[in-house]
Coordinates of C-alpha atoms and ligand atoms in Angstrom, one line a residue:
M1 CA -32.5 -6.8 -6.0
D2 CA -31.4 -4.0 -8.1
S3 CA -27.8 -4.4 -7.2
N4 CA -27.9 -8.2 -7.8
L5 CA -29.4 -7.7 -11.0
A6 CA -26.8 -5.0 -12.0
V7 CA -24.0 -7.5 -11.0
L8 CA -25.4 -10.2 -13.1
L9 CA -25.7 -7.9 -16.0
A10 CA -22.2 -6.8 -15.6
I11 CA -20.9 -10.4 -15.6
V12 CA -22.9 -11.2 -18.9
V13 CA -21.4 -8.0 -20.5
V14 CA -17.9 -8.9 -19.3
C15 CA -17.9 -12.4 -20.5
V16 CA -19.6 -11.9 -23.8
A17 CA -16.4 -10.2 -24.9
C18 CA -14.2 -12.4 -22.8
T19 CA -11.2 -12.8 -25.0
T20 CA -7.5 -12.6 -23.9
P21 CA -5.7 -9.7 -25.7
P22 CA -3.1 -11.2 -28.0
A23 CA -0.3 -9.2 -26.4
F24 CA -0.8 -11.2 -23.2
A25 CA -1.3 -14.7 -24.6
Q26 CA 2.4 -15.7 -24.1
T27 CA 3.9 -16.9 -20.7
V28 CA 7.1 -14.9 -20.1
Q29 CA 9.6 -14.4 -17.4
V30 CA 9.5 -11.1 -15.4
W31 CA 12.2 -11.5 -12.8
S32 CA 14.2 -14.1 -10.7
E33 CA 16.7 -14.1 -7.8
C34 CA 18.9 -16.8 -6.5
S35 CA 20.1 -16.6 -2.9
P36 CA 23.9 -16.4 -2.7
Q37 CA 24.1 -19.5 -0.5
N38 CA 24.3 -22.9 -2.2
Y39 CA 23.5 -26.3 -0.8
T40 CA 25.9 -29.1 -1.8
A41 CA 25.1 -31.6 -4.4
L42 CA 23.5 -34.9 -3.2
S43 CA 22.6 -33.1 0.2
A44 CA 19.5 -33.9 2.0
Y45 CA 18.3 -30.3 1.4
G46 CA 18.4 -30.8 -2.5
T47 CA 16.4 -34.0 -2.2
S48 CA 13.7 -32.5 -0.1
L49 CA 13.6 -29.3 -2.2
R50 CA 12.9 -31.1 -5.4
R51 CA 10.1 -33.1 -3.7
M52 CA 8.7 -30.0 -2.1
L53 CA 8.6 -28.0 -5.3
K54 CA 6.9 -30.7 -7.2
D55 CA 4.3 -31.2 -4.4
V56 CA 3.6 -27.4 -4.1
I57 CA 3.2 -26.9 -7.8
D58 CA 0.9 -29.9 -8.1
A59 CA -1.1 -28.5 -5.1
A60 CA -1.3 -25.1 -6.8
V61 CA -2.4 -26.5 -10.1
S62 CA -5.0 -28.9 -8.7
G63 CA -6.1 -26.5 -5.8
G64 CA -7.2 -23.3 -7.6
G65 CA -3.9 -21.7 -8.2
Y66 CA -2.4 -21.4 -4.8
A67 CA -0.3 -23.5 -2.4
A68 CA 2.1 -22.8 0.2
N69 CA 4.4 -25.6 1.9
D70 CA 5.8 -24.9 5.4
A71 CA 6.1 -28.4 6.5
G72 CA 9.8 -29.4 5.6
V73 CA 13.2 -27.9 5.6
A74 CA 12.5 -26.3 2.3
H75 CA 9.6 -23.7 2.3
G76 CA 7.7 -23.1 -0.9
L77 CA 5.1 -21.0 -2.5
A78 CA 3.3 -21.5 -5.7
I79 CA 0.8 -18.9 -7.0
C80 CA -1.0 -18.5 -10.3
Y81 CA -2.6 -15.1 -10.6
A82 CA -6.3 -15.8 -10.6
D83 CA -6.9 -13.9 -13.9
A84 CA -5.1 -16.6 -15.7
R85 CA -6.8 -19.7 -16.9
P86 CA -6.1 -23.1 -15.3
E87 CA -4.2 -24.5 -18.4
V88 CA -2.1 -21.4 -18.3
C89 CA -1.4 -22.0 -14.5
R90 CA 0.0 -25.5 -15.2
L91 CA 2.2 -24.2 -18.1
C92 CA 3.5 -21.1 -16.2
L93 CA 4.4 -23.1 -13.0
G94 CA 6.2 -25.7 -15.2
M95 CA 8.2 -23.0 -17.0
A96 CA 9.1 -21.4 -13.7
A97 CA 10.2 -24.7 -12.1
G98 CA 12.3 -25.6 -15.2
N99 CA 14.0 -22.1 -15.5
L100 CA 14.4 -21.9 -11.7
S101 CA 16.6 -25.0 -11.6
L102 CA 18.5 -23.7 -14.5
A103 CA 19.1 -20.2 -13.2
C104 CA 19.7 -21.1 -9.6
P105 CA 20.9 -24.7 -9.8
R106 CA 21.9 -25.2 -6.1
A107 CA 20.6 -22.1 -4.5
M108 CA 19.3 -22.4 -0.9
G109 CA 16.6 -20.1 -1.9
A110 CA 15.2 -18.5 -4.9
A111 CA 12.2 -16.8 -6.6
M112 CA 11.0 -16.6 -10.3
L113 CA 8.1 -14.4 -11.3
Y114 CA 6.4 -14.9 -14.6
N115 CA 3.6 -12.7 -16.0
N116 CA 0.9 -15.3 -14.7
C117 CA 2.7 -16.9 -11.7
L118 CA 5.2 -16.9 -9.0
L119 CA 7.4 -19.7 -7.6
R120 CA 9.4 -19.1 -4.5
Y121 CA 11.4 -21.2 -2.0
A122 CA 13.8 -20.8 0.8
D123 CA 15.3 -22.6 3.8
A124 CA 13.3 -20.4 6.2
P125 CA 9.6 -19.2 6.3
F126 CA 9.3 -16.3 4.1
L127 CA 5.6 -15.7 3.5
A128 CA 3.8 -12.3 4.1
R129 CA 6.8 -10.1 4.3
P130 CA 5.4 -6.7 3.7
D131 CA 8.9 -5.3 3.5
M132 CA 9.5 -7.3 0.2
N133 CA 8.5 -4.2 -1.7
Q134 CA 10.4 -4.6 -4.9
E135 CA 8.1 -3.9 -7.8
F136 CA 8.0 -4.9 -11.3
S137 CA 5.8 -3.9 -14.2
F138 CA 4.8 -4.1 -17.9
Y139 CA 2.6 -1.5 -19.5
N140 CA 1.0 -1.3 -22.9
P141 CA 3.2 1.3 -24.8
N142 CA 0.1 3.0 -26.0
M143 CA -1.7 5.8 -23.9
T144 CA -5.3 5.4 -23.3
S145 CA -7.6 7.3 -25.7
A146 CA -10.5 6.9 -23.3
G147 CA -11.7 10.2 -22.0
D148 CA -9.0 12.7 -21.0
A149 CA -6.1 11.9 -18.7
A150 CA -8.1 13.4 -15.7
Q151 CA -11.1 11.0 -16.3
F152 CA -8.9 8.0 -16.8
G153 CA -6.8 8.8 -13.8
T154 CA -9.9 9.2 -11.7
A155 CA -11.4 6.0 -12.9
L156 CA -8.3 4.0 -12.4
S157 CA -7.7 5.2 -8.8
R158 CA -11.5 4.7 -8.0
L159 CA -11.3 1.2 -9.2
M160 CA -8.0 0.3 -7.6
D161 CA -9.1 1.7 -4.2
R162 CA -12.2 -0.5 -4.3
L163 CA -10.4 -3.6 -5.4
G164 CA -7.9 -3.1 -2.8
L165 CA -10.5 -3.0 -0.1
A166 CA -12.4 -5.9 -1.6
A167 CA -9.3 -8.1 -1.8
A168 CA -8.3 -7.3 1.7
T169 CA -11.7 -7.7 3.2
A170 CA -12.5 -11.0 1.2
A171 CA -9.5 -12.6 2.9
A172 CA -10.7 -11.4 6.3
S173 CA -14.1 -12.8 6.1
S174 CA -13.5 -16.4 5.1
S175 CA -10.6 -18.9 6.1
R176 CA -10.2 -20.4 2.6
G177 CA -10.7 -16.9 1.3
R178 CA -8.6 -16.0 -1.7
R179 CA -7.3 -12.4 -1.5
F180 CA -8.3 -11.3 -4.9
A181 CA -10.9 -9.2 -6.7
F182 CA -12.1 -8.5 -10.2
G183 CA -13.4 -5.2 -11.0
Q184 CA -15.0 -2.8 -13.7
T185 CA -15.8 0.9 -13.8
N186 CA -16.6 3.4 -16.5
I187 CA -14.1 6.0 -17.7
T188 CA -16.6 7.9 -19.8
G189 CA -19.9 6.8 -20.8
D190 CA -18.7 4.5 -23.6
D191 CA -15.4 3.4 -22.3
S192 CA -14.8 0.9 -19.6
L193 CA -11.8 0.1 -17.5
Y194 CA -11.2 -3.5 -16.2
A195 CA -9.0 -4.6 -13.4
F196 CA -7.7 -7.4 -11.2
V197 CA -5.9 -7.4 -8.0
Q198 CA -4.5 -10.3 -5.9
C199 CA -2.4 -10.5 -2.7
V200 CA -0.5 -13.5 -1.3
D201 CA -2.8 -15.3 1.0
D202 CA -0.8 -14.8 4.1
L203 CA -0.6 -11.1 4.0
S204 CA -2.7 -9.3 6.6
P205 CA -5.7 -7.2 5.4
D206 CA -3.7 -4.1 6.1
D207 CA -0.6 -5.1 4.5
C208 CA -2.6 -6.4 1.4
R209 CA -4.3 -3.0 1.0
R210 CA -0.9 -1.2 1.5
C211 CA 0.8 -3.3 -1.0
L212 CA -2.0 -2.6 -3.6
Q213 CA -2.1 1.1 -2.9
S214 CA 1.7 1.3 -3.4
I215 CA 1.4 -0.3 -6.8
A216 CA -1.7 1.6 -7.8
E217 CA 0.1 5.0 -7.2
S218 CA 2.7 4.3 -9.9
L219 CA 0.3 2.9 -12.7
P220 CA 0.6 5.1 -15.9
M221 CA -2.2 6.2 -18.2
T222 CA -1.8 3.6 -20.6
R223 CA -4.3 1.1 -22.3
G224 CA -3.4 -1.5 -19.8
G225 CA -0.5 -3.1 -17.9
R226 CA 0.6 -5.4 -15.1
A227 CA 2.4 -4.5 -11.9
Y228 CA 3.8 -7.0 -9.4
S229 CA 5.5 -7.1 -6.1
L230 CA 6.4 -10.5 -4.5
T231 CA 3.3 -10.1 -2.3
C232 CA 0.7 -8.5 -4.5
Y233 CA -0.4 -8.0 -8.2
T234 CA -2.4 -5.8 -10.3
R235 CA -3.6 -5.8 -13.9
F236 CA -5.8 -3.2 -15.7
E237 CA -7.0 -3.2 -19.3
V238 CA -9.4 -1.0 -21.3
V239 CA -10.7 -4.3 -22.7
P240 CA -12.4 -7.2 -20.8
F241 CA -9.5 -9.6 -19.9
Y242 CA -11.0 -11.9 -17.2
R243 CA -13.7 -14.3 -16.4
P244 CA -14.6 -13.7 -12.8
P245 CA -15.3 -17.1 -11.0
N246 CA -18.6 -15.7 -9.6
A247 CA -20.4 -12.6 -8.5
T248 CA -18.7 -12.6 -5.0
S249 CA -15.4 -11.6 -6.5
L250 CA -16.6 -8.9 -9.0
V251 CA -16.8 -5.4 -8.0
V252 CA -18.6 -3.0 -10.3
V253 CA -17.9 0.6 -9.3
A254 CA -20.3 3.2 -10.6
S255 CA -18.9 6.4 -12.0
P256 CA -19.7 9.2 -9.6
A257 CA -21.4 11.6 -12.0
P258 CA -23.9 12.1 -13.5
A259 CA -25.1 8.8 -11.6
P260 CA -25.2 9.1 -7.7
A261 CA -21.9 8.3 -6.1
S262 CA -23.1 4.8 -5.0
A263 CA -21.2 1.8 -5.6
L264 CA -22.2 -1.8 -6.0
L265 CA -20.2 -4.2 -4.0
P266 CA -21.9 -7.6 -4.0
T267 CA -20.6 -8.6 -0.6
E268 CA -21.5 -5.3 1.0
S269 CA -24.5 -4.0 -0.9
R270 CA -27.3 -6.0 0.8
G271 CA -27.9 -3.5 3.6
E272 CA -27.3 -0.3 1.4
Ligands
NAG301 C1 26.6 -20.6 -5.8 O1 26.5 -21.2 -7.1 C2 26.5 -20.2 -8.1 C3 26.6 -20.9 -9.4 O2 25.7 -22.0 -9.4 C4 27.9 -19.3 -8.1 O3 27.8 -18.4 -9.0 C5 28.0 -18.7 -6.6 O4 29.1 -17.9 -6.5 C6 27.8 -19.7 -5.6 N1 27.8 -19.1 -4.3 C7 28.7 -19.3 -3.1 C8 28.4 -18.6 -1.9 O5 29.6 -20.2 -3.4
NAG302 C1 11.9 -21.2 -19.6 O1 10.9 -20.2 -19.9 C2 10.7 -20.0 -21.3 C3 9.8 -18.8 -21.3 O2 10.1 -17.6 -20.5 C4 10.2 -21.2 -21.9 O3 10.1 -21.0 -23.3 C5 11.0 -22.3 -21.6 O4 10.6 -23.6 -22.1 C6 11.4 -22.4 -20.1 N1 12.4 -23.5 -19.8 C7 12.2 -24.6 -19.1 C8 13.3 -25.4 -19.0 O5 11.0 -24.8 -18.5
NAG303 C1 -0.3 0.4 -30.0 O1 -0.8 1.2 -31.2 C2 -0.4 0.7 -32.4 C3 -1.0 1.8 -33.5 O2 -2.4 1.8 -33.2 C4 -0.9 -0.7 -32.7 O3 -0.3 -1.1 -34.0 C5 -0.2 -1.7 -31.6 O4 -0.6 -2.9 -31.9 C6 -0.6 -1.1 -30.2 N1 0.1 -1.8 -29.3 C7 -0.4 -2.4 -28.3 C8 0.5 -3.4 -27.5 O5 -1.6 -2.6 -28.1
NAG304 C1 -17.0 -17.3 -5.2 O1 -15.7 -17.0 -5.3 C2 -15.0 -16.9 -3.9 C3 -13.6 -16.5 -4.3 O2 -13.0 -17.4 -5.1 C4 -15.2 -18.2 -3.1 O3 -14.6 -17.9 -1.8 C5 -16.8 -18.5 -3.0 O4 -16.8 -19.7 -2.4 C6 -17.3 -18.6 -4.4 N1 -18.8 -18.7 -4.3 C7 -19.5 -19.6 -4.9 C8 -20.9 -19.6 -4.6 O5 -19.0 -20.4 -5.8
NAG305 C1 -21.5 2.9 -17.6 O1 -22.0 3.7 -18.6 C2 -23.1 3.2 -19.1 C3 -23.6 4.2 -20.2 O2 -23.4 5.4 -19.9 C4 -24.3 3.1 -18.0 O3 -25.4 2.6 -18.7 C5 -23.7 2.3 -17.0 O4 -24.6 2.1 -15.9 C6 -22.4 2.7 -16.5 N1 -21.9 1.7 -15.5 C7 -21.4 2.0 -14.3 C8 -20.8 0.9 -13.5 O5 -21.3 3.2 -13.9

């Protein structure tokens, strides 16, 4: 009872102040890559590629921000990170598709990462490759003023650790489960830290956790930022930046002192 109530209160608190910080209002390109091999103009591959990209984007926009297409000769993946709103998803994947065809006009395979979405395709299956460990990041240039560096670092790693576990186990427990988690913890009494993590759906729970751990290790003590690989994504802010879809995906981590070192994890807390 108590833990459910605390989670509900946390959602109310989070969403009362639910505004997007202006620095993140824009949809911007992070990275792109074209395969060296090109297909020939008017080839069957080009035709099915264009159709597949349109389908996979439509499916992602209408299907909650995620779609993979492995049925044809061209394999595709379209993701909107779940901390972005649906209208941002459509805009982002539209821009990614437009710019991908400009940047890689006849590439057999290509990937384009935006701050809010990822679009990839190839002539062979490529999902869930844990060896794909390139990382990209954007950090707020301002260092945090919340608590001292040690308190901030402790809060950040505590939150990232719990979110990594929640995202990995959320996936394992349901077939349609999306591998993401929203979270909040205290840095000091007055200052909160908010974070979001997401893995590509096909990533195994272990690889999901490993990917998020690897990203978490390099996060700086700034007021916020985003870090990406092609298989997982993290964002953290000292202001609320998200609206969790429901209590199941929100993890509120209690600070260990002076409160007892217990944590409220909605999906796990019933027996505790
Ligand atoms: C593929 O096309 C791009 C330009 O569209 C070109 O720069 C590149 O050299 C081509 N690759 C090969 C292997 O011919
Ligand atoms: C390419 O992306 C930029 C933002 O990075 C956007 O302003 C532009 O409209 C996009 N171009 C196309 C053709 O979608
Ligand atoms: C960083 O701090 C300066 C001075 O307080 C402020 O003007 C600026 O907007 C901040 N930048 C971001 C990205 O928050
Ligand atoms: C809550 O969100 C999770 C993850 O998106 C989803 O799997 C679950 O069905 C949702 N539960 C309800 C009651 O909407
Ligand atoms: C955060 O701090 C406030 C004020 O000290 C406290 O009421 C709240 O329970 C704390 N929340 C967590 C999740 O530790």
